[in-house]
Structures are given as C-alpha cells and as structure tokens.
Amino acid sequence: MKVLIAVKRVVDANVKVNVLADNSGVDLNNVKMAINPFCEIAVEEAIRLKEKGVATEIVAVCIGPKTGQETLRTALALGADRAILVETDTQVDPLGIAKVLKAVCDKEEPQIVITGKQSIDSDNNQTGQMLAALAGYAQGTFASEITVDGDKLTVVREIDGGLQTVALNLPAVVSTDLRLNEPRYASLPNIMKAKKKPLDVLTPEELGVDVAPRTTTLKVEAPAQRSAGIKVESVDELVDKLKNEARVI
Amino acid sequence: MGILVYVDHDNASVNPATLSTVTAAKEIGGDIDLLVAGSDCGAVAEAAAKIEGVAKVLVADNAVYANQLAENVSLLVADLGKGYTHILGSNTVIAKNFLPRAAALLDVAQISEIIAVDSADTFKRPVYAGNAIATVQSADAIKVITVRGTGFDAASAEGGSASVEAVDAAHDAGVSAFVSEEIVKSERPELTAASVVISGGRGMQNGENFAMLEKVADKLGAAVGASRAAVDAGFVPNDMQVGQTGKIVAPDLYIAVGISGAIQHLAGMKDSKVIVAINKDEEAPIFQIADYGLVADLFEAVPEFESKL
Ligand SMILES: Cc1cc2nc3c(=O)[nH]c(=O)nc-3n(C[C@H](O)[C@H](O)[C@H](O)COP(=O)(O)OP(=O)(O)OC[C@H]3O[C@@H](n4cnc5c(N)ncnc54)[C@H](O)[C@@H]3O)c2cc1C
Ligand SMILES: Nc1ncnc2c1ncn2[C@@H]1O[C@H](COP(=O)(O)O)[C@@H](O)[C@H]1O
C-alpha cells in the first residue's frame, strides 16, 4: 500500500526564537531550520511499514516556500521514495494545509497518511484531524503504536489518562506522538541518493485549492518574563522560604 | 451571539478543564450552551446544569458517543454548531482530537489553546513553545477554539440551573471503533487541576525512584509529573509528561527535580506561581526561572525535604 507523509519545515527545536521589535512576528533571519520533529517520527514510521512489507511506496508532501525542498530531501534521504512540494509563499493555516493534502490524496490515493501531531512552531495540533474530516477518513491521533492487519489499522493513542486503542478502517490518517518510534539518522550515501529521487513541484492553484488564510495575526509579543529568584543554601532554608515567604506549603 | 461549549467528561463526571472553558466563553460574551456527548452520561448532564452562567445543556446520550470517538462526535458538533457563533473545547486530548475535525466539516479554521480573549473575534495564544504570544483575529462566521485551562479561572461548578435538553441525533461515521483503554488510576489530584505539582526528570534515574517524589506529593497533596526524558526512558507513563507537547500546568507551587529546564519543558510549567528547582548542576537552565533553586544531589535533598514537611 501507498503511505503519504506530511512534512513541515520549522525552526529547529533547540533554537529559542526572539520576537521582532515591530511585533510583526519572530526573527527567522539566520535561524537554523529543520524538519518538524513529529514529522521526522512520521517519516520513520512509514519506513518501518515499508521494511515490514506493509508499505510499498512512501510519498512525502510539504506545503510552503521553495525551501521546503530541503525538508523533502531530508525525508528522501531517510527513506521516502518520492516527494511533492506544493509551493506557496502564503502563510497557510491548517485548514488550507489540510485542503491541499486532501487534493494530493485524491491524486495519490494512499491507504495511510501519517502527519505529526503538532508543528512545534505554530503549535496548532489540527492538520491531521482536518485532513481526515475532509477526506472522510478515520483518524488515529497521538499514536504511540500502529499495526496494520488486513484492511484494518490498530492505533494505540496517548490520551490524558493513559493509553487508548482504536481500530480504524483504511484509508486512515495517523498523527504521531513522541513515543511512536525513535527516528534514524540519514547516512551519507542515502543523502547522496536522495538527490536523484523524484521531487515534483505543484502549486495550490494547480490542485484547485484556495489557501487564503481565515485568520490574521495582528501582533506577536514576547511573553511576560520570569526573573530568576534566589538560590537557597539548604533544605531547611527552602522549607522556611516556602512556608514563610512564598506561603505555598 | 451563542456559544457552544463542549463538556469534557468520562461519562461519570465533568473534567474541571471545562470550568475554565466556560470562563473563556463568558469573556467572549453571549448565551452559553453546553454539549454533553456520551453514553449513560446523565450524571454529567446533571453536574453540567449546575455550572454557573450556563443557559442550556444539550445532552446527546447514545451508544455511538460512548468513547467520544472523533469521527462520530465531530459530526454531532458540526451539526449542532451551525447555530452558534463560537464553539469552544478545552485543551484536553478529547477536544484536541475531534474539534479540528468538526471545524474542517464546517469549513472554518480553528484557533488552538487561547490564553486570553481580546474581543469576540480576537484572541491571544502562545506559539513557539510559549516563546511568543500571538494575537489572532478570525474572519470565520463560526469561531472554533480550544481554551488553555491555565489562562482562565474556573467558573463555579455550583449555583447554575440550566435547562437540560436531549439531542436525539445519533451520528455514526462507521469508520472507527473503540478497542480498549489503559487508564492509570491514581488517588492523587489530576496534574492540570493540582495546586502543587512535583515533577521528576532524567536525573531520577529510574521509575522506582519516583517513590521519593510520591512521598512528598502525599504530604503536600500534590500531583506528580515528569519531563519528556523521564517518560521516554520508561520511568513513568506518558500521561505524566509536562511541557509543550504534554500537559500544561500552572499550580501555586511547581517543584522540578532532576530536570534541566529545556524550552519544551518550561513551556508547560513556567506560568506556575512559585517554582522550585532541585538540581546538582548549578548551570542548569531551570535555575533561570526558578524562584527558589537548590543546588544539591536530589537523592539527598528530596528525602530530607520530605522529612521536614
Ligand atoms: C518535539 C519535541 C517536543 C518535546 N516536548 C517536551 C515536553 O513536552 N516536555 C518535556 O519535558 N520535554 C520535551 N521535549 C524534550 C526536551 O527538549 C528535553 O530533552 C527534556 O525536557 C529533558 O528532560 P530532563 O530535563 O529530564 O533531562 P536532562 O536534560 O538530561 O536533564 C537532567 C537533569 O538532571 C540533573 N541531575 C542528574 N542527576 C541528578 C542528581 N543526582 N541530583 C540532582 N540533579 C540531577 C542534571 O544536572 C540535569 O540538569 C521535547 C523535545 C522535542 C524535540
Ligand atoms: N506546511 C506543511 N506542509 C506539510 N505538512 C504540514 C504542514 N503544516 C502542517 N503539516 C502536517 O500537519 C502536522 C500537524 O501540524 P499542525 O496542525 O500545524 O500542528 C505536521 O506535523 C505535519 O505533518
């Protein structure tokens, strides 16, 4: 079966971003970019499905500006077979991303779509669920284990109180949680090989999708700063401060 | 203007997160209706009707909603939601699962995890792991929103007398089924509702050592949390993870033990009133936000702390 993976390009998880002085956004100049960590987990899971003989082809999709090609090359180096960049300079919101992915699904007809649970930049946690709605697919969000069994997909999900298992009809959307797998690193030969793998470029217009955002970001501000407190010398001092100064115990 | 608030529950009781969501609805302004979707959930509906400030409680009590599967509940919410200007859910896994799906069915955007209401169409929400706060305006006719509990005080669970109305619609998408659930039972308060939280990180070394934190928790009536590293290493279950991609907490007192203070962890706890850090590395970033830092070996400091409470 064909597996589609949605990969987003985001600021590297180790970077602490700064808000621009004019409050129009965060400073992305010379900031290290990377594949969204949850998308990396999606790529890894697709590769494992292929290694198990379940998946036959892995198609990676990224929506965004031209630089998305780099992110797709990363996915190809890790093991995706083919890539599609849906190129746009618009800041597309999750509903628009989901519509683009739906249009790609109509063309590609995958049995499983794997997305991350959340973009670590915009922290939306929406796209996979929205895609599932638009395509009429079942959804297994926040997955920590997936098993394909005939035409059913069993997904163990990380929920607030523990774990939940659901059985889904295929095709289905899976969104990855942190414990689904530990992504591998791309080897140098595979990075070289990835350069020759097919990468198609489309536009939202070619797919017939309107990606005009429904929300406008009016301003972006720095959060209230927390100042460092004091170091206490001993447990006794700590207990005393908590009782008599902070009065929280 | 009418606001529909989805009641988070387990067919037995209302999740306190819903009370914060009701407060957010009040700040938006307008009549507030609640929706309880579940099976044999009469007790939830009864409790929901007592929440202060609510006009009406809609109850969809049907086997198809027993496990609040996203495929089914989203159809119900998209159907009922058409009559409202706002649909609100909490930042719980249940709402995070089905609400974006309902929004897409309505062809509207979702605004995730708001922490403040500026006006009926403008909201504040953290982005980049809380390192920036965005003010976002929605142009959609129906605003679909999840509410971060730490941003709003809880509405009173008593004092209301809303009418209760049954909803017959049984939406079954027929594409998914519940198989099983492993819920971690605990006598302790829920992480997101606790007034004291003590969390352990990689420095705890193993799961058994979390017993030290549990002893402190017993004395303080605290909930026990963890860093991602502690969960990934298998010390404790996933539902204990505090952070950007785990639970967001803001208790009166947060005690971080053997946690370095990565931005993803801070994202989940830096709005706590008082923060204590116990770490043997005086350079650990957690000290930059801690009100009281103790540079010490946790294996000595934690038992001593417990004995002196
Ligand atoms: C996509 C993504 C999402 C993430 N989401 C989250 C999240 O939601 N929550 C989260 O917590 N993390 C999250 N992380 C991980 C985060 O980046 C850090 O890796 C993690 O928080 C580190 O956990 P830690 O502080 O327990 O471990 P470490 O960073 O290894 O720190 C351990 C600390 O323990 C101290 N220590 C060791 N032994 C002792 C001792 N005997 N006595 C006292 N102190 C001791 C050390 O000095 C050190 O400071 C995420 C990362 C990514 C990429
Ligand atoms: N621009 C994008 N291109 C490709 N996939 C995306 C994009 N934005 C979001 N996604 C997918 O949707 C997941 C969740 O993102 P979000 O809903 O923004 O938190 C990501 O982990 C990706 O798998």
XYZ file of C-alpha atoms and ligand atoms in Angstrom:
634
model
C 0.000 0.000 0.000
C 0.958 3.585 -0.516
C 1.792 5.730 2.501
C 1.711 9.511 2.358
C 3.634 11.577 4.899
C 3.197 15.288 5.514
C 6.407 17.051 6.487
C 6.723 20.640 7.625
C 9.773 22.869 7.764
C 10.116 24.617 11.113
C 12.644 26.409 13.285
C 14.934 23.830 14.886
C 13.677 22.628 18.281
C 16.875 23.786 20.005
C 16.505 27.411 18.915
C 14.888 29.898 21.276
C 13.236 32.405 18.975
C 13.077 36.152 19.573
C 10.155 38.410 18.860
C 10.800 41.187 16.297
C 10.858 44.740 17.635
C 7.901 45.753 15.443
C 5.825 42.846 16.821
C 5.138 41.510 13.339
C 6.455 38.062 14.118
C 9.540 36.232 15.321
C 13.005 36.744 13.916
C 13.692 33.980 11.384
C 16.834 35.517 9.915
C 19.781 33.129 10.067
C 17.836 30.785 12.284
C 18.506 27.079 11.927
C 15.580 25.306 10.265
C 14.745 21.616 10.440
C 12.092 19.071 9.689
C 9.358 19.261 12.349
C 10.332 16.579 14.928
C 6.879 14.987 14.824
C 7.162 14.758 11.019
C 10.520 13.046 11.416
C 8.701 10.442 13.506
C 6.121 10.168 10.690
C 8.862 9.505 8.139
C 10.421 6.870 10.388
C 7.103 5.083 10.883
C 6.492 4.983 7.138
C 9.954 3.491 6.590
C 9.256 0.839 9.218
C 5.985 -0.023 7.465
C 7.969 -0.459 4.275
C 10.594 -2.595 5.987
C 7.774 -4.788 7.299
C 6.485 -5.216 3.764
C 3.262 -3.343 4.523
C 4.043 -0.155 2.635
C 5.147 -0.340 -0.984
C 5.732 3.332 -1.667
C 6.308 6.372 0.549
C 5.384 9.784 -0.778
C 6.434 12.859 1.210
C 4.498 16.110 0.843
C 5.451 19.591 2.022
C 3.489 22.797 1.600
C 5.357 26.077 1.747
C 8.019 28.158 0.036
C 10.796 26.801 -2.189
C 12.992 25.995 0.815
C 10.572 23.153 1.537
C 12.636 21.204 -0.998
C 15.390 20.880 1.603
C 12.979 19.351 4.058
C 11.716 16.958 1.409
C 15.296 15.959 0.545
C 15.747 15.111 4.219
C 12.672 12.863 4.050
C 14.004 11.278 0.854
C 17.398 10.691 2.429
C 15.716 8.977 5.356
C 13.830 6.631 3.040
C 10.856 8.254 1.313
C 10.606 7.236 -2.350
C 9.158 10.346 -3.899
C 8.364 13.899 -2.869
C 5.872 16.610 -3.736
C 6.347 20.259 -2.874
C 3.179 22.313 -3.076
C 4.842 25.649 -3.399
C 3.323 28.821 -1.994
C 4.609 31.888 -0.196
C 1.292 32.351 1.607
C 1.246 31.640 5.353
C -1.255 28.816 5.007
C -3.283 27.895 8.088
C -4.008 24.253 8.998
C -7.370 24.212 7.189
C -5.632 25.281 3.971
C -2.843 22.734 4.508
C -5.464 20.039 5.065
C -7.252 21.036 1.844
C -4.012 20.787 -0.121
C -3.243 17.399 1.421
C -6.789 16.255 0.585
C -6.220 17.241 -3.061
C -2.941 15.300 -3.061
C -4.727 12.301 -1.519
C -7.326 12.432 -4.302
C -4.490 12.054 -6.826
C -2.300 9.619 -4.930
C -4.936 7.514 -3.167
C -2.793 6.457 -0.200
C -4.066 3.909 2.313
C -2.377 5.591 5.247
C -1.467 9.241 5.717
C 0.930 9.992 8.563
C 1.232 13.521 9.935
C 2.875 14.875 13.049
C 0.603 15.597 15.980
C 1.772 19.187 16.165
C 4.000 21.741 14.455
C 6.491 22.931 17.036
C 6.368 26.486 15.666
C 2.661 27.252 15.415
C 1.595 24.575 17.946
C -1.748 24.011 16.195
C -2.371 20.297 16.532
C -5.046 20.394 13.806
C -3.916 19.379 10.343
C -4.205 15.586 10.565
C -7.681 15.763 12.075
C -8.809 18.296 9.459
C -7.473 16.208 6.605
C -9.284 13.156 7.986
C -12.522 15.168 8.101
C -12.200 16.455 4.541
C -11.271 13.051 3.136
C -13.825 11.182 5.248
C -11.036 9.016 6.664
C -10.818 7.544 10.129
C -8.164 9.101 12.380
C -5.703 7.761 14.926
C -4.203 10.823 16.580
C -1.290 10.955 19.056
C -0.219 7.463 18.069
C 2.333 5.551 20.117
C 1.921 2.258 18.239
C 0.329 1.282 14.937
C -0.362 -2.142 13.452
C -1.810 -2.928 10.051
C -3.966 -6.015 9.986
C -5.605 -6.669 6.620
C -7.872 -3.725 5.893
C -7.809 -2.505 9.499
C -5.375 -0.277 11.299
C -4.980 -0.610 15.041
C -3.686 2.504 16.750
C -2.593 2.881 20.371
C -3.112 6.537 21.295
C -1.575 8.644 24.058
C -4.533 10.133 25.936
C -4.795 12.267 29.087
C -5.213 9.364 31.496
C -3.023 6.768 29.773
C -3.441 4.836 26.533
C -6.386 4.083 24.276
C -6.589 1.573 21.441
C -8.839 2.111 18.437
C -9.445 0.079 15.261
C -9.752 2.091 12.068
C -10.927 1.327 8.565
C -8.439 2.147 5.834
C -7.694 4.632 4.428
C -6.879 6.445 7.639
C -4.867 9.357 8.992
C -2.381 8.756 11.782
C -0.770 11.560 13.762
C 2.457 10.766 15.567
C 3.238 11.211 19.239
C 6.731 11.178 20.720
C 6.798 7.523 21.738
C 5.842 6.079 18.328
C 9.474 5.452 17.401
C 12.966 6.852 17.556
C 13.898 8.289 14.156
C 17.097 7.091 12.488
C 19.741 9.348 11.012
C 20.266 9.634 7.285
C 23.505 8.004 6.107
C 25.816 9.890 3.777
C 25.237 7.522 0.815
C 21.475 7.906 1.310
C 21.807 11.689 1.371
C 23.595 11.443 -1.968
C 20.994 9.071 -3.389
C 18.186 11.347 -2.254
C 19.366 13.999 -4.657
C 18.316 11.758 -7.550
C 14.909 10.792 -6.221
C 11.899 12.447 -7.891
C 10.642 15.704 -6.391
C 7.618 17.236 -8.116
C 6.618 20.834 -7.617
C 2.959 21.830 -7.780
C 1.008 24.878 -6.694
C -2.228 25.118 -4.690
C -3.838 26.667 -7.790
C -2.886 23.659 -9.910
C -4.562 21.490 -7.297
C -7.601 23.769 -7.314
C -7.245 24.691 -3.657
C -7.877 28.121 -2.152
C -5.335 28.569 0.638
C -6.251 32.116 1.663
C -5.979 32.182 5.451
C -9.077 32.737 7.606
C -7.118 34.164 10.468
C -4.840 37.175 10.659
C -2.016 37.542 13.131
C -2.340 41.108 14.394
C 0.789 41.073 16.509
C 3.348 38.824 18.131
C 4.737 39.741 21.537
C 7.297 38.354 23.924
C 5.741 36.547 26.876
C 5.944 38.018 30.357
C 9.489 37.339 31.514
C 10.086 35.437 34.686
C 13.041 36.651 36.596
C 15.364 34.257 38.308
C 14.822 34.036 42.024
C 17.394 33.075 44.584
C 19.492 30.060 45.371
C 18.864 28.619 48.809
C 21.738 27.058 50.698
C 19.944 24.191 52.352
C 16.748 22.179 52.531
C 15.933 23.967 55.791
C 16.118 27.320 54.077
C 13.946 26.029 51.223
C 11.243 24.787 53.590
C 11.384 28.060 55.511
C 11.046 30.174 52.341
C 8.131 28.108 51.050
C 6.344 28.356 54.400
C 7.066 31.923 55.443
C 7.909 33.877 52.297
C 6.006 32.284 49.432
C 3.404 30.763 51.773
C 2.631 27.920 49.423
C 3.007 24.995 51.823
C -24.497 35.526 19.822
C -24.489 31.999 21.123
C -21.564 29.945 22.328
C -21.486 26.169 22.417
C -19.047 24.695 24.951
C -18.170 21.027 24.703
C -18.183 19.374 28.131
C -15.141 17.198 28.702
C -16.070 14.116 30.706
C -15.686 10.379 31.182
C -19.437 9.588 31.299
C -19.260 9.975 35.093
C -18.050 13.468 35.953
C -17.185 16.816 34.385
C -13.484 17.425 33.796
C -12.579 20.636 35.710
C -10.927 21.904 32.498
C -14.457 22.609 31.256
C -14.920 25.208 34.015
C -12.048 27.297 32.646
C -13.508 26.970 29.160
C -16.839 28.310 30.436
C -14.991 31.344 31.832
C -13.442 31.963 28.411
C -16.948 31.757 26.914
C -18.180 34.346 29.422
C -15.364 36.679 28.407
C -16.420 36.349 24.764
C -19.978 37.205 25.827
C -23.338 35.763 24.776
C -25.606 32.894 25.746
C -23.662 29.812 26.724
C -24.967 26.341 25.931
C -23.122 23.202 26.929
C -22.978 19.967 24.974
C -22.589 16.631 26.716
C -21.972 13.810 24.248
C -21.589 10.365 25.759
C -23.384 7.239 26.787
C -25.159 6.799 30.128
C -23.904 10.259 30.873
C -26.899 11.531 32.848
C -24.751 12.343 35.878
C -22.512 14.526 33.705
C -25.510 16.407 32.316
C -26.823 16.966 35.828
C -23.485 18.334 37.028
C -23.117 20.469 33.886
C -26.503 22.098 34.505
C -25.198 23.396 37.842
C -22.246 25.239 36.304
C -22.781 28.914 36.871
C -23.635 31.107 33.886
C -24.979 28.437 31.540
C -28.291 28.779 29.692
C -28.890 25.280 28.412
C -27.307 21.830 28.458
C -27.713 19.709 25.347
C -27.323 16.005 26.038
C -26.581 13.522 23.281
C -26.743 10.293 25.241
C -26.186 7.484 22.804
C -24.003 4.401 22.431
C -22.309 5.932 19.357
C -20.754 8.586 21.608
C -19.695 6.204 24.387
C -15.966 6.669 23.832
C -16.279 10.098 22.230
C -14.686 8.855 19.022
C -13.636 11.856 16.919
C -15.297 10.521 13.769
C -18.722 10.448 15.440
C -18.554 13.392 17.830
C -17.255 15.755 15.124
C -20.370 15.048 13.032
C -22.582 15.902 16.014
C -20.666 19.071 16.883
C -20.553 20.278 13.277
C -24.296 19.669 13.035
C -25.290 21.442 16.273
C -22.530 24.042 15.953
C -24.117 25.611 12.869
C -26.466 27.517 15.143
C -23.678 29.214 17.122
C -21.086 31.947 16.604
C -18.463 30.155 18.742
C -17.699 26.533 19.534
C -15.293 26.021 22.435
C -13.444 22.990 23.721
C -10.800 22.529 26.407
C -7.137 21.715 25.804
C -7.754 18.082 26.643
C -6.945 15.163 24.389
C -10.662 14.569 23.731
C -11.235 18.046 22.301
C -7.857 18.206 20.561
C -8.880 15.018 18.798
C -12.351 15.863 17.493
C -12.600 19.674 17.408
C -10.309 20.347 14.408
C -12.272 17.643 12.621
C -15.549 19.447 13.391
C -14.027 22.760 12.277
C -12.992 21.285 8.928
C -16.500 19.861 8.430
C -17.820 23.399 8.980
C -15.128 24.765 6.646
C -13.753 27.098 9.315
C -10.330 27.478 10.915
C -9.594 26.507 14.498
C -7.745 28.723 16.930
C -5.861 26.445 19.316
C -5.162 26.970 23.001
C -6.147 30.572 23.576
C -4.940 32.148 26.814
C -6.860 35.432 26.561
C -9.930 36.916 24.881
C -9.391 40.379 23.378
C -12.808 40.563 21.722
C -15.372 38.216 20.194
C -13.101 37.593 17.203
C -9.602 38.287 18.561
C -7.655 36.022 20.869
C -4.178 35.531 22.294
C -2.353 32.226 22.001
C 1.198 31.068 22.667
C 3.359 29.910 19.752
C 6.952 28.614 19.548
C 6.654 26.725 22.831
C 5.404 29.832 24.584
C 8.361 31.964 23.484
C 5.967 34.281 21.682
C 2.341 35.260 22.190
C 0.340 35.834 19.017
C -2.808 37.957 18.825
C -5.004 36.325 16.213
C -8.167 37.590 14.559
C -10.645 35.241 12.938
C -12.708 36.114 9.875
C -14.855 32.976 10.052
C -18.575 33.134 10.812
C -18.156 30.368 13.372
C -15.107 30.565 15.601
C -13.853 27.171 16.705
C -11.496 27.461 19.655
C -9.680 25.356 22.220
C -9.007 27.010 25.553
C -5.845 26.583 27.584
C -7.041 25.984 31.146
C -4.165 27.862 32.756
C -5.260 31.092 31.039
C -8.665 31.310 32.705
C -10.012 30.898 36.238
C -12.519 28.123 36.776
C -16.202 29.060 36.624
C -18.154 27.984 39.669
C -19.373 24.398 39.424
C -22.370 25.289 41.588
C -25.125 27.847 41.532
C -26.374 27.432 37.975
C -29.737 25.993 36.990
C -29.580 25.453 33.248
C -32.336 23.611 31.435
C -31.417 20.176 30.105
C -32.468 19.183 26.610
C -31.984 15.809 24.947
C -30.472 15.653 21.474
C -31.600 12.614 19.505
C -29.129 12.761 16.629
C -27.004 9.617 16.550
C -24.117 10.237 14.175
C -22.119 7.126 13.422
C -19.410 7.588 10.806
C -18.890 3.843 10.843
C -15.159 4.015 10.159
C -13.656 3.561 13.612
C -14.170 1.516 16.737
C -13.018 1.687 20.313
C -10.964 -1.352 21.345
C -9.632 -0.767 24.843
C -8.220 1.719 27.290
C -5.497 1.558 29.901
C -6.172 4.335 32.343
C -3.594 4.978 35.027
C -5.562 5.054 38.287
C -4.324 7.478 40.876
C -5.589 8.775 44.192
C -3.694 11.980 43.590
C -5.157 15.137 42.098
C -5.142 15.446 38.325
C -1.961 17.151 37.028
C -3.719 20.068 35.371
C -6.002 20.655 38.369
C -3.486 20.258 41.225
C -2.344 23.261 43.260
C 1.045 21.644 43.849
C 2.988 19.620 41.284
C 6.290 17.823 41.813
C 7.973 16.562 38.646
C 10.975 14.355 38.056
C 13.334 14.248 35.108
C 16.126 12.113 33.760
C 18.040 12.795 36.969
C 15.640 10.424 38.779
C 17.495 7.542 37.070
C 14.592 5.071 37.149
C 10.906 4.601 37.849
C 11.371 3.211 41.363
C 13.000 6.446 42.476
C 9.784 8.321 41.690
C 8.562 6.857 45.005
C 10.580 9.646 46.662
C 8.508 12.239 44.806
C 5.295 10.406 45.642
C 6.110 10.652 49.347
C 6.492 14.412 49.005
C 3.292 14.512 46.950
C 1.416 12.655 49.688
C 2.418 15.281 52.238
C 1.619 18.244 50.003
C -1.491 16.879 48.280
C 0.438 17.250 45.063
C 0.244 15.666 41.623
C 3.366 14.019 40.193
C 4.627 14.993 36.746
C 7.675 14.281 34.616
C 9.864 15.570 31.828
C 9.795 14.010 28.396
C 13.159 12.382 29.048
C 11.721 10.550 32.064
C 8.739 9.349 30.035
C 10.814 8.339 27.006
C 13.159 6.375 29.274
C 10.125 4.462 30.550
C 10.412 5.682 34.167
C 6.765 6.786 34.186
C 3.706 6.714 31.875
C 3.107 9.202 29.050
C 0.209 10.968 30.729
C 2.648 12.448 33.265
C 4.608 14.467 30.703
C 4.591 18.205 31.363
C 5.571 20.513 28.519
C 4.965 21.965 25.081
C 3.742 18.647 23.763
C 2.458 17.226 27.037
C 0.331 18.764 29.754
C 0.291 22.461 30.548
C 0.204 23.204 34.264
C 0.245 26.378 36.347
C -0.044 25.344 40.001
C 0.694 27.532 43.022
C 3.864 25.517 43.541
C 5.872 23.548 40.969
C 8.879 21.557 42.114
C 11.253 20.405 39.357
C 13.586 17.626 40.464
C 16.459 16.471 38.263
C 15.060 18.431 35.303
C 17.426 20.612 33.259
C 14.828 23.100 32.014
C 14.666 22.696 28.225
C 12.366 25.215 26.486
C 9.872 22.450 25.737
C 9.593 21.636 29.435
C 9.383 25.279 30.503
C 6.532 25.761 28.012
C 4.408 23.515 30.176
C 5.082 24.978 33.623
C 6.567 28.468 33.525
C 3.268 30.114 34.450
C 3.309 28.391 37.840
C 3.135 30.874 40.732
C 6.185 29.612 42.598
C 8.835 27.414 41.021
C 11.378 25.362 42.952
C 14.256 23.586 41.233
C 16.434 20.899 42.747
C 19.379 20.085 40.514
C 23.008 19.208 41.119
C 24.204 21.313 38.178
C 24.231 24.966 39.180
C 24.332 25.942 35.498
C 21.070 24.123 34.687
C 18.731 26.487 32.773
C 15.851 25.649 35.118
C 17.501 27.941 37.702
C 16.939 30.919 35.376
C 13.214 30.746 36.027
C 13.111 29.185 39.498
C 12.077 31.346 42.446
C 13.988 29.059 44.778
C 16.867 26.986 43.486
C 18.654 24.339 45.486
C 21.917 23.039 44.051
C 22.085 19.568 45.531
C 22.036 15.872 44.833
C 18.362 15.026 44.631
C 18.891 11.662 46.316
C 19.866 13.518 49.486
C 17.761 16.654 49.146
C 14.385 15.093 48.333
C 14.201 12.683 51.308
C 15.368 15.466 53.622
C 12.787 17.861 52.167
C 10.088 15.251 52.685
C 11.096 14.622 56.281
C 10.912 18.337 57.077
C 7.446 18.972 55.670
C 9.400 17.961 19.553
C 9.857 17.960 20.972
C 8.903 18.017 21.961
C 9.282 17.978 23.298
N 8.312 18.068 24.250
C 8.685 18.049 25.549
C 7.719 18.174 26.595
O 6.516 18.318 26.352
N 8.146 18.121 27.876
C 9.474 17.972 28.212
O 9.793 17.910 29.395
N 10.393 17.872 27.246
C 10.037 17.898 25.931
N 10.997 17.770 24.975
C 12.361 17.366 25.382
C 13.245 18.490 25.879
O 13.865 19.120 24.777
C 14.334 17.908 26.806
O 15.066 16.925 26.113
C 13.787 17.279 28.087
O 12.869 18.165 28.712
C 14.920 16.946 29.019
O 14.437 16.268 30.160
P 15.253 16.318 31.527
O 15.392 17.727 31.960
O 14.575 15.366 32.452
O 16.637 15.651 31.126
P 18.086 16.294 31.020
O 18.088 17.456 30.135
O 19.001 15.164 30.743
O 18.366 16.839 32.481
C 18.545 16.033 33.591
C 18.929 16.955 34.731
O 19.031 16.196 35.925
C 20.118 16.689 36.692
N 20.568 15.625 37.582
C 21.082 14.418 37.241
N 21.354 13.684 38.339
C 20.999 14.445 39.405
C 21.062 14.240 40.810
N 21.506 13.100 41.343
N 20.628 15.231 41.611
C 20.158 16.394 41.086
N 20.092 16.639 39.769
C 20.498 15.676 38.927
C 21.160 17.082 35.685
O 22.029 18.063 36.210
C 20.295 17.631 34.536
O 20.119 19.038 34.639
C 10.648 17.856 23.640
C 11.609 17.829 22.629
C 11.221 17.899 21.306
C 12.268 17.892 20.236
N 3.171 23.235 5.625
C 3.024 21.922 5.850
N 3.486 21.023 4.955
C 3.343 19.703 5.168
N 2.762 19.185 6.259
C 2.281 20.032 7.177
C 2.384 21.435 7.036
N 1.818 22.016 8.110
C 1.399 21.009 8.913
N 1.670 19.814 8.356
C 1.419 18.468 8.912
O 0.495 18.555 9.977
C 1.116 18.198 11.223
C 0.497 18.967 12.353
O 0.669 20.339 12.165
P -0.198 21.462 12.895
O -1.633 21.130 12.705
O 0.208 22.732 12.233
O 0.219 21.441 14.343
C 2.594 18.407 10.968
O 3.392 17.632 11.836
C 2.703 17.938 9.520
O 2.700 16.532 9.432
